[in-house]
mmCIF file of C-alpha atoms and ligand atoms in Angstrom:
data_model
loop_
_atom_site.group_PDB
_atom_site.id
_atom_site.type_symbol
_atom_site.label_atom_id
_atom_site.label_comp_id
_atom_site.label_asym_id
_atom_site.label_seq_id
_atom_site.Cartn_x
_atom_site.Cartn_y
_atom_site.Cartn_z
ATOM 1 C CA UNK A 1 -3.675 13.415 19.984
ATOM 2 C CA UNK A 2 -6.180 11.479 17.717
ATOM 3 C CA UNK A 3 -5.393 10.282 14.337
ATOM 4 C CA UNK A 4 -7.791 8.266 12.416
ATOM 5 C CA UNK A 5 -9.058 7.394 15.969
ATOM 6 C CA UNK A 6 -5.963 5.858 17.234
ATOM 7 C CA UNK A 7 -4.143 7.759 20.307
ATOM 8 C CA UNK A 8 -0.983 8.670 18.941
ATOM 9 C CA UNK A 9 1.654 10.888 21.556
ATOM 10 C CA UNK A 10 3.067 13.139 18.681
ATOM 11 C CA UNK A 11 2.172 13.778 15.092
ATOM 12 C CA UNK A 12 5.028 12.935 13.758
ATOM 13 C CA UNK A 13 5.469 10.177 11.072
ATOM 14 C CA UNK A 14 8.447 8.274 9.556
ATOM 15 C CA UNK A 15 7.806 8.826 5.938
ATOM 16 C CA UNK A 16 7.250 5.743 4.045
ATOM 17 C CA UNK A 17 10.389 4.786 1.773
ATOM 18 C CA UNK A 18 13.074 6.102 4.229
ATOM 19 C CA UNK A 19 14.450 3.440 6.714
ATOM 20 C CA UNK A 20 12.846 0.790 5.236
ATOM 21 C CA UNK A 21 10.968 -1.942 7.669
ATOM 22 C CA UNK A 22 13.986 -3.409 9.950
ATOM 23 C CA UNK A 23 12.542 -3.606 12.988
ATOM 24 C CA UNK A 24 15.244 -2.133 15.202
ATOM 25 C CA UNK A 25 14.974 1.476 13.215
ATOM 26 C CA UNK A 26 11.989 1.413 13.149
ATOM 27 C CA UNK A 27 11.666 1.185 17.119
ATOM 28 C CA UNK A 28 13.723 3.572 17.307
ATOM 29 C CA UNK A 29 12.148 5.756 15.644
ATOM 30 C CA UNK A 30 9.320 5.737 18.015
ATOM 31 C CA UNK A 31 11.595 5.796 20.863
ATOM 32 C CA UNK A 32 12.735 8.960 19.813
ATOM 33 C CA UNK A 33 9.251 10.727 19.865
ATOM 34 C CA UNK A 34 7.171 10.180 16.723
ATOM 35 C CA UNK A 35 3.668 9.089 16.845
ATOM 36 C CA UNK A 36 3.941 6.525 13.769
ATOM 37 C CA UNK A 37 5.859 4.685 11.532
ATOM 38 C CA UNK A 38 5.250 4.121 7.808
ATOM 39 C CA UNK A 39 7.300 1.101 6.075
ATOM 40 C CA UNK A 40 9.042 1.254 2.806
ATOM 41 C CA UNK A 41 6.159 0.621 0.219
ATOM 42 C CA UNK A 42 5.845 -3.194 0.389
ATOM 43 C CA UNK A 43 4.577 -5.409 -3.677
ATOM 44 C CA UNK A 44 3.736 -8.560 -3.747
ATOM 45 C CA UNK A 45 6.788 -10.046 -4.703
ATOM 46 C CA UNK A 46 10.096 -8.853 -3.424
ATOM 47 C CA UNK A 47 11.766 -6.051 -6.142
ATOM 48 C CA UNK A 48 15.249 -5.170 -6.200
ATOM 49 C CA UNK A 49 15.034 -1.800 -7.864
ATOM 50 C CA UNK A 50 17.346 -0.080 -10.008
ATOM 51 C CA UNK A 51 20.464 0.133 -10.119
ATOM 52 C CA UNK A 52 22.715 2.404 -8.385
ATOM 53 C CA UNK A 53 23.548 5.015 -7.289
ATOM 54 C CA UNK A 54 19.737 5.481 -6.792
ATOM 55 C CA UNK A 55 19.944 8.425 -4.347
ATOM 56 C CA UNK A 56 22.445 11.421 -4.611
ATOM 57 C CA UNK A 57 22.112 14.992 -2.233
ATOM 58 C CA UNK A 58 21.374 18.224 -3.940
ATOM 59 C CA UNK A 59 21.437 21.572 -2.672
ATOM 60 C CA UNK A 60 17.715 21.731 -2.130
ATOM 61 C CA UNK A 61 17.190 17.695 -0.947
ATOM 62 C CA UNK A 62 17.584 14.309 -2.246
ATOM 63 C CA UNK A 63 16.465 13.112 -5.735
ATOM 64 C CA UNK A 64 15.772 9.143 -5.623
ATOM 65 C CA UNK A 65 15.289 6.560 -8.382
ATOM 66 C CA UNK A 66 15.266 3.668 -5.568
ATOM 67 C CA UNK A 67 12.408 1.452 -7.616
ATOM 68 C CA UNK A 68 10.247 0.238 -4.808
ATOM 69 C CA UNK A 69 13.131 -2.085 -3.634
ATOM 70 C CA UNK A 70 11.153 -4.308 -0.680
ATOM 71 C CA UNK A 71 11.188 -7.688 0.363
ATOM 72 C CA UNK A 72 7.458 -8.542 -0.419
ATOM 73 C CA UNK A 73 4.238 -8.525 1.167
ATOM 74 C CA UNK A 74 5.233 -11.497 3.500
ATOM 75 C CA UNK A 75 8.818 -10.573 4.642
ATOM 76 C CA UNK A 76 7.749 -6.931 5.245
ATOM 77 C CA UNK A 77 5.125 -8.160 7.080
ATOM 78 C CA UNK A 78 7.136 -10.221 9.907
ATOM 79 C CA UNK A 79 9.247 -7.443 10.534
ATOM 80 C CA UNK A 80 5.758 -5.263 11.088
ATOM 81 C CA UNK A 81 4.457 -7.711 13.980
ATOM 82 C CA UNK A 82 7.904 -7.525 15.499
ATOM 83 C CA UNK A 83 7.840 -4.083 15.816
ATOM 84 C CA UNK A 84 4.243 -4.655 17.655
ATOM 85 C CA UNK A 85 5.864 -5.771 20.581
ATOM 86 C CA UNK A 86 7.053 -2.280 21.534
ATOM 87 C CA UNK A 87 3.968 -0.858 23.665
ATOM 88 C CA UNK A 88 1.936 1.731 21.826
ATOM 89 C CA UNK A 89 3.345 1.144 18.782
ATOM 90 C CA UNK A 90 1.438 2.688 15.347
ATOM 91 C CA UNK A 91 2.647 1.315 11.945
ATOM 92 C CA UNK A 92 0.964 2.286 8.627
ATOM 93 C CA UNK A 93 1.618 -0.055 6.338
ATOM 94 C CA UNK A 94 3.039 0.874 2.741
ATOM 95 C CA UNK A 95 1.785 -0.906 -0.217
ATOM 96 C CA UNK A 96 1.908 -0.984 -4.263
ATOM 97 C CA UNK A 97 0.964 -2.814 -6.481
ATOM 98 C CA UNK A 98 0.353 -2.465 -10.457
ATOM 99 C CA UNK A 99 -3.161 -3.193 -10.807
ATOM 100 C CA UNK A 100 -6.229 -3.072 -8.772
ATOM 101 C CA UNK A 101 -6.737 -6.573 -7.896
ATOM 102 C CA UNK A 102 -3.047 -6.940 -6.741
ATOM 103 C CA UNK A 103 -3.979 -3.547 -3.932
ATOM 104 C CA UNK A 104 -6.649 -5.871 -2.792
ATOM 105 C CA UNK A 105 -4.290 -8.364 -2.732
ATOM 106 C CA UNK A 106 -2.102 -6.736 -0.602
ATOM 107 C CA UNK A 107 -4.681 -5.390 1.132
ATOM 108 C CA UNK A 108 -5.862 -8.685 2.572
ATOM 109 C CA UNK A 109 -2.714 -9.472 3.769
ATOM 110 C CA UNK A 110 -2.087 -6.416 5.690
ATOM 111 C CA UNK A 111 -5.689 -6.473 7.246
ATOM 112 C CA UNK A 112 -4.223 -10.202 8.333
ATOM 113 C CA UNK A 113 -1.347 -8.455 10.098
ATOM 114 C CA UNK A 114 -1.388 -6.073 13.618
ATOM 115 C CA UNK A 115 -0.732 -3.217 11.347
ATOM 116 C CA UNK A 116 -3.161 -0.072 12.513
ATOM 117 C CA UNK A 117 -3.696 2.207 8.744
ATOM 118 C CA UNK A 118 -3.168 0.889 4.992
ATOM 119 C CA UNK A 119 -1.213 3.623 2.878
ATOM 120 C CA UNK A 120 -1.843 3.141 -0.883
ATOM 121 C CA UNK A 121 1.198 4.492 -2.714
ATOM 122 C CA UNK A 122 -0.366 5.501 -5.960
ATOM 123 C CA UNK A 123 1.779 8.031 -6.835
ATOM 124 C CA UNK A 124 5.346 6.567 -7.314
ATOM 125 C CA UNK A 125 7.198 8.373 -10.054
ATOM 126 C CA UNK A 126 10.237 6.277 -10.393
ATOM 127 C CA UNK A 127 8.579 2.970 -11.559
ATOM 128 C CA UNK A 128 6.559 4.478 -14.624
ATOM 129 C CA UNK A 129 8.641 2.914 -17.232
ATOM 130 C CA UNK A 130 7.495 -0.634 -15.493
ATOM 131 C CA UNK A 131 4.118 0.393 -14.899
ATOM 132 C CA UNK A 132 3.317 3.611 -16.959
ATOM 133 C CA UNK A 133 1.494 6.542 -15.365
ATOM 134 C CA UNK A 134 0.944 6.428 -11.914
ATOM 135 C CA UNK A 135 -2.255 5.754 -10.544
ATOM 136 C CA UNK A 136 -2.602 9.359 -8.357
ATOM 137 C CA UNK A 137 -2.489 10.881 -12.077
ATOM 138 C CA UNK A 138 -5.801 9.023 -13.017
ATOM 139 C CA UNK A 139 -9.128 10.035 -11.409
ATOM 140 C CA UNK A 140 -10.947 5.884 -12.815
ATOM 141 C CA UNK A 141 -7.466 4.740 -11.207
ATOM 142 C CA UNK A 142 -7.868 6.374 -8.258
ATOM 143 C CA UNK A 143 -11.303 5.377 -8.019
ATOM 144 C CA UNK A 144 -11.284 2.026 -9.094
ATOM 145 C CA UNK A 145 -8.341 1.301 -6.934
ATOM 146 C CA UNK A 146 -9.660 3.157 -3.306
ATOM 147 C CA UNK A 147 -13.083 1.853 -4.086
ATOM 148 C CA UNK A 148 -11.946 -1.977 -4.156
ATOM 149 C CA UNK A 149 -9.460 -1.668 -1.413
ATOM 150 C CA UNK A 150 -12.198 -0.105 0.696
ATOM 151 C CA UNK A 151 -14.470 -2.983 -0.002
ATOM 152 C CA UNK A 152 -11.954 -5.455 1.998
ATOM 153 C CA UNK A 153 -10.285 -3.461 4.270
ATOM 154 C CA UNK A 154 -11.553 -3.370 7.847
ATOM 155 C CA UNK A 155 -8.336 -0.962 8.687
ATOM 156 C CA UNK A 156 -8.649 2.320 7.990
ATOM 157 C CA UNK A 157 -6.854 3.334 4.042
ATOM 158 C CA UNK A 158 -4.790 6.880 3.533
ATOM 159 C CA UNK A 159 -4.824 7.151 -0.605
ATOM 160 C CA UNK A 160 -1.056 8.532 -1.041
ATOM 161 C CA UNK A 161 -1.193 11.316 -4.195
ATOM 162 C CA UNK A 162 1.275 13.203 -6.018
ATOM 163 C CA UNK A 163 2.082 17.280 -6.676
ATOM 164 C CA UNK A 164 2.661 15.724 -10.165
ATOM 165 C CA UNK A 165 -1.341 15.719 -10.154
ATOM 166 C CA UNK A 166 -2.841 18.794 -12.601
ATOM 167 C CA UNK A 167 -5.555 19.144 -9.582
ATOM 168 C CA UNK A 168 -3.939 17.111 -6.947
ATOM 169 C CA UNK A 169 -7.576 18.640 -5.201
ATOM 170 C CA UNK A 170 -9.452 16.956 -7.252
ATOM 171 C CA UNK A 171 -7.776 13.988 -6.766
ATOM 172 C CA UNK A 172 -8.312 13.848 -3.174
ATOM 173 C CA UNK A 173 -12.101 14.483 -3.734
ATOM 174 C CA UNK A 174 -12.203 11.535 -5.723
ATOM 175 C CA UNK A 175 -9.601 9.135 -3.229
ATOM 176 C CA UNK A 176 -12.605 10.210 -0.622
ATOM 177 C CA UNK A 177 -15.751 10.096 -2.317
ATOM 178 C CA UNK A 178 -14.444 6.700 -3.024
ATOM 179 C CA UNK A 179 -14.225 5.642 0.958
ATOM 180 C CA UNK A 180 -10.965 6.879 1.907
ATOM 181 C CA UNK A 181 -10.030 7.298 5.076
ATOM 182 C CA UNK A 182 -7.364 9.885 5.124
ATOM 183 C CA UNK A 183 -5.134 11.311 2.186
ATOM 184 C CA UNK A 184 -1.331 11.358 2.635
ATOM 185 C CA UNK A 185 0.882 14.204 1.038
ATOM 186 C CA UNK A 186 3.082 14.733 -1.109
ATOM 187 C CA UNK A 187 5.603 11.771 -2.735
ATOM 188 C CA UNK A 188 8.121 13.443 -4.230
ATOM 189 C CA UNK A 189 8.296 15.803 -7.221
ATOM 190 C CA UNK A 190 9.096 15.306 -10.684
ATOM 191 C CA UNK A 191 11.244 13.765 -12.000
ATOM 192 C CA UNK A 192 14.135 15.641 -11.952
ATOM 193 C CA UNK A 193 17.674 15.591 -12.900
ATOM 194 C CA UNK A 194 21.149 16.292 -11.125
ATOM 195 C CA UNK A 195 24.097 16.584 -12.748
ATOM 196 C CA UNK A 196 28.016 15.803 -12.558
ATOM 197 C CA UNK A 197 29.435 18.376 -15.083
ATOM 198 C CA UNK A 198 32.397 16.744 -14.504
ATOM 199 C CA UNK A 199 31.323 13.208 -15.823
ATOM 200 C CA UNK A 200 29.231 14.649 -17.982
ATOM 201 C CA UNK A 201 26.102 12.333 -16.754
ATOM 202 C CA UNK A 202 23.257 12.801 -14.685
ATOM 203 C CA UNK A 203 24.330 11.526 -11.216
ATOM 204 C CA UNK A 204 21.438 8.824 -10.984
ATOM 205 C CA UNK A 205 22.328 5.909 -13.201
ATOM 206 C CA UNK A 206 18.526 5.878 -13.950
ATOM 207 C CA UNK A 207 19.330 9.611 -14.882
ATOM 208 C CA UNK A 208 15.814 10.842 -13.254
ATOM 209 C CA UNK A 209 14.184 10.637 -10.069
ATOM 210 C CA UNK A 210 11.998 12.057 -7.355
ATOM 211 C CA UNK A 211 12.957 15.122 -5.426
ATOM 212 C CA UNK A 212 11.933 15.369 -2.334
ATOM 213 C CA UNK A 213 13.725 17.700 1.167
ATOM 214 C CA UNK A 214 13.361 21.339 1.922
ATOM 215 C CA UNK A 215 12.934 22.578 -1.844
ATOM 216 C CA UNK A 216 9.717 21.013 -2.167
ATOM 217 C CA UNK A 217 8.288 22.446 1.121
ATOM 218 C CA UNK A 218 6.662 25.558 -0.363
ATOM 219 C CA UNK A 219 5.085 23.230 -3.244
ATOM 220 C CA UNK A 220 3.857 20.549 -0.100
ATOM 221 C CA UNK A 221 1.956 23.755 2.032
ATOM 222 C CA UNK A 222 0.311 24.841 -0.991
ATOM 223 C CA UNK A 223 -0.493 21.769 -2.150
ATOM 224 C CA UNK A 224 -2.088 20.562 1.578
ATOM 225 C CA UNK A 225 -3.861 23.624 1.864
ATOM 226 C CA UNK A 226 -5.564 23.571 -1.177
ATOM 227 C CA UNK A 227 -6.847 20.037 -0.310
ATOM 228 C CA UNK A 228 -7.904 20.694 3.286
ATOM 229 C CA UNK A 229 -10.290 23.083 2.104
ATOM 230 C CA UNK A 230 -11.615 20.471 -0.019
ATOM 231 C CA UNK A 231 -12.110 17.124 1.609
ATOM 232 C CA UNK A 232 -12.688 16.623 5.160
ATOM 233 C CA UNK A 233 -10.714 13.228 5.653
ATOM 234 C CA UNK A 234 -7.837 14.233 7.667
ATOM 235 C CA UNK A 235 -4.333 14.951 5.940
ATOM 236 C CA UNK A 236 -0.986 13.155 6.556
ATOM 237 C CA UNK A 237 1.184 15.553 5.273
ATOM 238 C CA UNK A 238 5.025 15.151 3.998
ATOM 239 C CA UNK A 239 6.942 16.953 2.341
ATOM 240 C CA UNK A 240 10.504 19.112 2.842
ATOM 241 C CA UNK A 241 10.062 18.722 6.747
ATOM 242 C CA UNK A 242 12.995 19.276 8.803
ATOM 243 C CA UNK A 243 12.226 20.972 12.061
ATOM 244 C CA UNK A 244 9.598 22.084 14.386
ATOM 245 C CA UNK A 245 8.313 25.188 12.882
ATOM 246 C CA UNK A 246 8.318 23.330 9.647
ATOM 247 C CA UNK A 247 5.736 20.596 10.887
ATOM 248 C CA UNK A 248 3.580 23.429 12.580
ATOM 249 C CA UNK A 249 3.794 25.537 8.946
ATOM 250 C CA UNK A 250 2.389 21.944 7.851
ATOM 251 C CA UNK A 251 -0.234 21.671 10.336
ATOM 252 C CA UNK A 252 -1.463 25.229 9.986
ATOM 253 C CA UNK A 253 -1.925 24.568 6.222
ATOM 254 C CA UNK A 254 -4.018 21.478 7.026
ATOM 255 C CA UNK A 255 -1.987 18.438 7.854
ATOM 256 C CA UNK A 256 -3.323 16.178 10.625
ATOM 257 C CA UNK A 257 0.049 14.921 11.327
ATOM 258 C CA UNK A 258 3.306 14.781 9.422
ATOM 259 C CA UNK A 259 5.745 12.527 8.126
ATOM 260 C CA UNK A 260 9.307 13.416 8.042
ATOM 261 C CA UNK A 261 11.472 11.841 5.317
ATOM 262 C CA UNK A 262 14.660 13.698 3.440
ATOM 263 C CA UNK A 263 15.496 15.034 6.653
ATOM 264 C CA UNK A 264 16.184 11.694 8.423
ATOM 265 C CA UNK A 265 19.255 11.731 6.039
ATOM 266 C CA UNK A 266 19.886 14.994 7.032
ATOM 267 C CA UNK A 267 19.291 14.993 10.755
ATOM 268 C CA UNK A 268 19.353 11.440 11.419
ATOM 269 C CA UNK A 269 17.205 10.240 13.699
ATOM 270 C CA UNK A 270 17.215 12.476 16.125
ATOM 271 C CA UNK A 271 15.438 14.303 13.759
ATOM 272 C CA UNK A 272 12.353 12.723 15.332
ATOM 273 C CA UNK A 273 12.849 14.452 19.144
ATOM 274 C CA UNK A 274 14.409 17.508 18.142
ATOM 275 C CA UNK A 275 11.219 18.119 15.877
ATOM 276 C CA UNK A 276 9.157 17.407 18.591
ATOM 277 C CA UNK A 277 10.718 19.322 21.453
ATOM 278 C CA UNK A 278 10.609 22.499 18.833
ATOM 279 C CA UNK A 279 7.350 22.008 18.065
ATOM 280 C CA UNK A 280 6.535 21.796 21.938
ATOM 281 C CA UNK A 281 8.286 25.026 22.696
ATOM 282 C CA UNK A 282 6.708 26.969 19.716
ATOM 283 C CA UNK A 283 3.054 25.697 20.934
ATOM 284 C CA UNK A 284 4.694 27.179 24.651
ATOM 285 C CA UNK A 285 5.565 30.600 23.646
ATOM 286 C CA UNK A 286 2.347 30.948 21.419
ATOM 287 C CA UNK A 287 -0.304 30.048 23.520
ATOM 288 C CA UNK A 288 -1.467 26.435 21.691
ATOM 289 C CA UNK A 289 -2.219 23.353 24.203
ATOM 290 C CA UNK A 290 -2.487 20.874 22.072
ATOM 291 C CA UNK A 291 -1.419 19.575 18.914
ATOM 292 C CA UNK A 292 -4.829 19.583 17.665
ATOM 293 C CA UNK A 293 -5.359 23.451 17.955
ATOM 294 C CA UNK A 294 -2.798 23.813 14.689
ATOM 295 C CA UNK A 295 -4.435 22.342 12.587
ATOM 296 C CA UNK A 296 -6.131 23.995 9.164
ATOM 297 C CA UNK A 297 -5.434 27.724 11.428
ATOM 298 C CA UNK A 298 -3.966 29.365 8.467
ATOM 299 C CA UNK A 299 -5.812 32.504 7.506
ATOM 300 C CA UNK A 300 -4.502 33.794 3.850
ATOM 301 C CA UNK A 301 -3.766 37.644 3.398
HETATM 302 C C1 LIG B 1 14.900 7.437 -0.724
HETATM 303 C C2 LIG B 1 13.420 7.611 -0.733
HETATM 304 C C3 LIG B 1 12.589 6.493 -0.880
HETATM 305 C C4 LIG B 1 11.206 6.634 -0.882
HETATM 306 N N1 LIG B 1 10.418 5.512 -1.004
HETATM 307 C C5 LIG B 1 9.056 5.646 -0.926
HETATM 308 C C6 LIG B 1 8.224 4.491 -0.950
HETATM 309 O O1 LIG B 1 8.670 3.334 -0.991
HETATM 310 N N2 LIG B 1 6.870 4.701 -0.893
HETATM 311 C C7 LIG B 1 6.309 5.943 -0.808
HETATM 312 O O2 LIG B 1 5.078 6.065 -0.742
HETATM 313 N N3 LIG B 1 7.095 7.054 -0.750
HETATM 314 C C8 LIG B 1 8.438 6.931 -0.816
HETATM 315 N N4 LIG B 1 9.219 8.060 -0.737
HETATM 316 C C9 LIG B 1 8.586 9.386 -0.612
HETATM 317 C C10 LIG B 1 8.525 9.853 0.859
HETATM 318 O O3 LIG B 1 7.748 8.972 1.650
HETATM 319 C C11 LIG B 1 7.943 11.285 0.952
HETATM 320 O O4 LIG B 1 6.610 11.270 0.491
HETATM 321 C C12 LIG B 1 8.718 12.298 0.130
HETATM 322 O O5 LIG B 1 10.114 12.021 0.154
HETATM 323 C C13 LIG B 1 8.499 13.736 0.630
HETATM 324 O O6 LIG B 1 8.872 13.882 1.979
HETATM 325 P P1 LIG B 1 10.343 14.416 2.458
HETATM 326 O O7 LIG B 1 10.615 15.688 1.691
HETATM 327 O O8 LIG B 1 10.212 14.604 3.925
HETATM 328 O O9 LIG B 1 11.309 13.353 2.088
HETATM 329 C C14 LIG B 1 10.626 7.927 -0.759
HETATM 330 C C15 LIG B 1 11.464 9.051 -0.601
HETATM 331 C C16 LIG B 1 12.835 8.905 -0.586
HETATM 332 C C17 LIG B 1 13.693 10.137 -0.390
#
């Protein structure tokens, strides 16, 4: 199938954030039947992120305060041309930064590099006390932000928003109108809390974090509906996907293609096949031939 006009063999996409950028997961990861690979959103500067524990498992998913831990711009990026040696290999590459000339910044550098899409994170929720409301809340952010990445980049950019949005719609209409070249959807939700009754303490040592896995599934289809029928710059959608039939329920609602994230930790990687062979024998029994022939199908009651 096409995304972004790039041949890709599945849909499926490592979410950004999940195995970071070693090279040898992330090979595997296409080994094992997905189309693309995001990397861990990649600043400037190296950042260590908070302290732990920044991830704990909840009946409904994870909930994450990692803080943008990465390497920087220029270690991330060696490990992305090393992972260009495996043949028909698709990266998008992750970035954030806290202002709009440091996106361009990081922008240049990635249009330097092999990688294939740009994926602005705007829409981090775990770094606000650093660097206050995230951008995906902010229409002049988002506009200011996609307009002067757009102006540099000769790769193609995916603006990447947040359900914590009011009109997360809206938002998309304004990451386009502003040159975007796809939208990717949803980080996770919230903040929210989990807690050790026990200990008496939230189990994060940052207290709050993101929640993301299948709770916020229901919130991710809405969500990705409501923007395909509002922009027509394709969707990468994300959000509480574990199997096959969730990544179809995904595509029907609009998504392009589809990252998987939470349920790596879940599934492990063989997440990556097992979705794909599922999805495969759903399109089988159902009549679809291609990937393509999902997408944006849903008709509401
Ligand atoms: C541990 C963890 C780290 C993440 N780090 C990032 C990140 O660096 N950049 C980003 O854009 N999203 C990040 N995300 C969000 C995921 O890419 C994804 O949008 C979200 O988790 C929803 O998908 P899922 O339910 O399949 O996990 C992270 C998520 C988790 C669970």
């Amino acid at each position: 199938m096409i995304f972004l006009g790039k041949e890709i063999p599945s849909p499926l996409t490592l979410a950004s954030g999940i195995l970071g950028i070693s090279f040898s997961s992330l090979q595997r990861v296409i080994r094992d039947g997905a189309g693309m690979v995001t990397t861990k959103s990649l600043s400037l500067e190296p950042r260590v992120g908070h302290e732990g524990p920044v991830i704990a498992e909840f009946e409904g998913g994870l909930i994450n305060s990692v803080g943008l831990t990465n390497p920087g711009i220029q270690e991330g990026l060696k490990e992305v041309e090393k992972f260009y040696s495996i043949p028909d290999a698709v990266a998008i590459v992750s970035v954030f930064g806290a202002s709009s000339d440091e996106f361009v910044q990081l922008a240049l550098a990635v249009n330097q590099s092999k990688a294939d899409f740009l994926e602005l994170n705007l829409s981090c929720p775990n770094v606000e006390d650093e660097f206050k409301r995230p951008f995906a809340l902010v229409p002049e952010k988002i506009i200011e932000v996609v307009t002067a990445v757009k102006s540099v980049s000769k790769i193609p950019v995916l603006a990447k928003l947040s359900p914590n949005a009011n009109d997360i719609a809206l938002m998309a209409e304004h990451a386009e109108a502003s040159g975007a070249d796809g939208i990717t959807m949803i980080n996770t939700l919230g903040h929210g809390m989990v807690i050790d009754a026990i200990a008496r303490r939230p189990v994060l040592r940052n207290n709050i974090g993101g929640i993301s896995g299948p709770c916020i599934k229901p919130l991710a289809l809405k969500l990705i509906h409501d923007v395909y029928q509002r922009v027509k710059i394709p969707i990468l959608g994300t959000g509480g996907v574990s199997n096959g039939l969730d990544a179809i329920e995904m595509m029907m609602a609009g998504a392009t293609a589809v990252a998987i994230g939470t349920a790596v930790y879940d599934r492990g990687l063989d997440v990556f096949e097992s979705t794909r062979l599922e999805m495969e024998a759903f399109m089988e029994t159902h009549g679809y031939a291609e990937y393509s022939d999902l997408i944006g199908i849903l008709e509401l009651n």
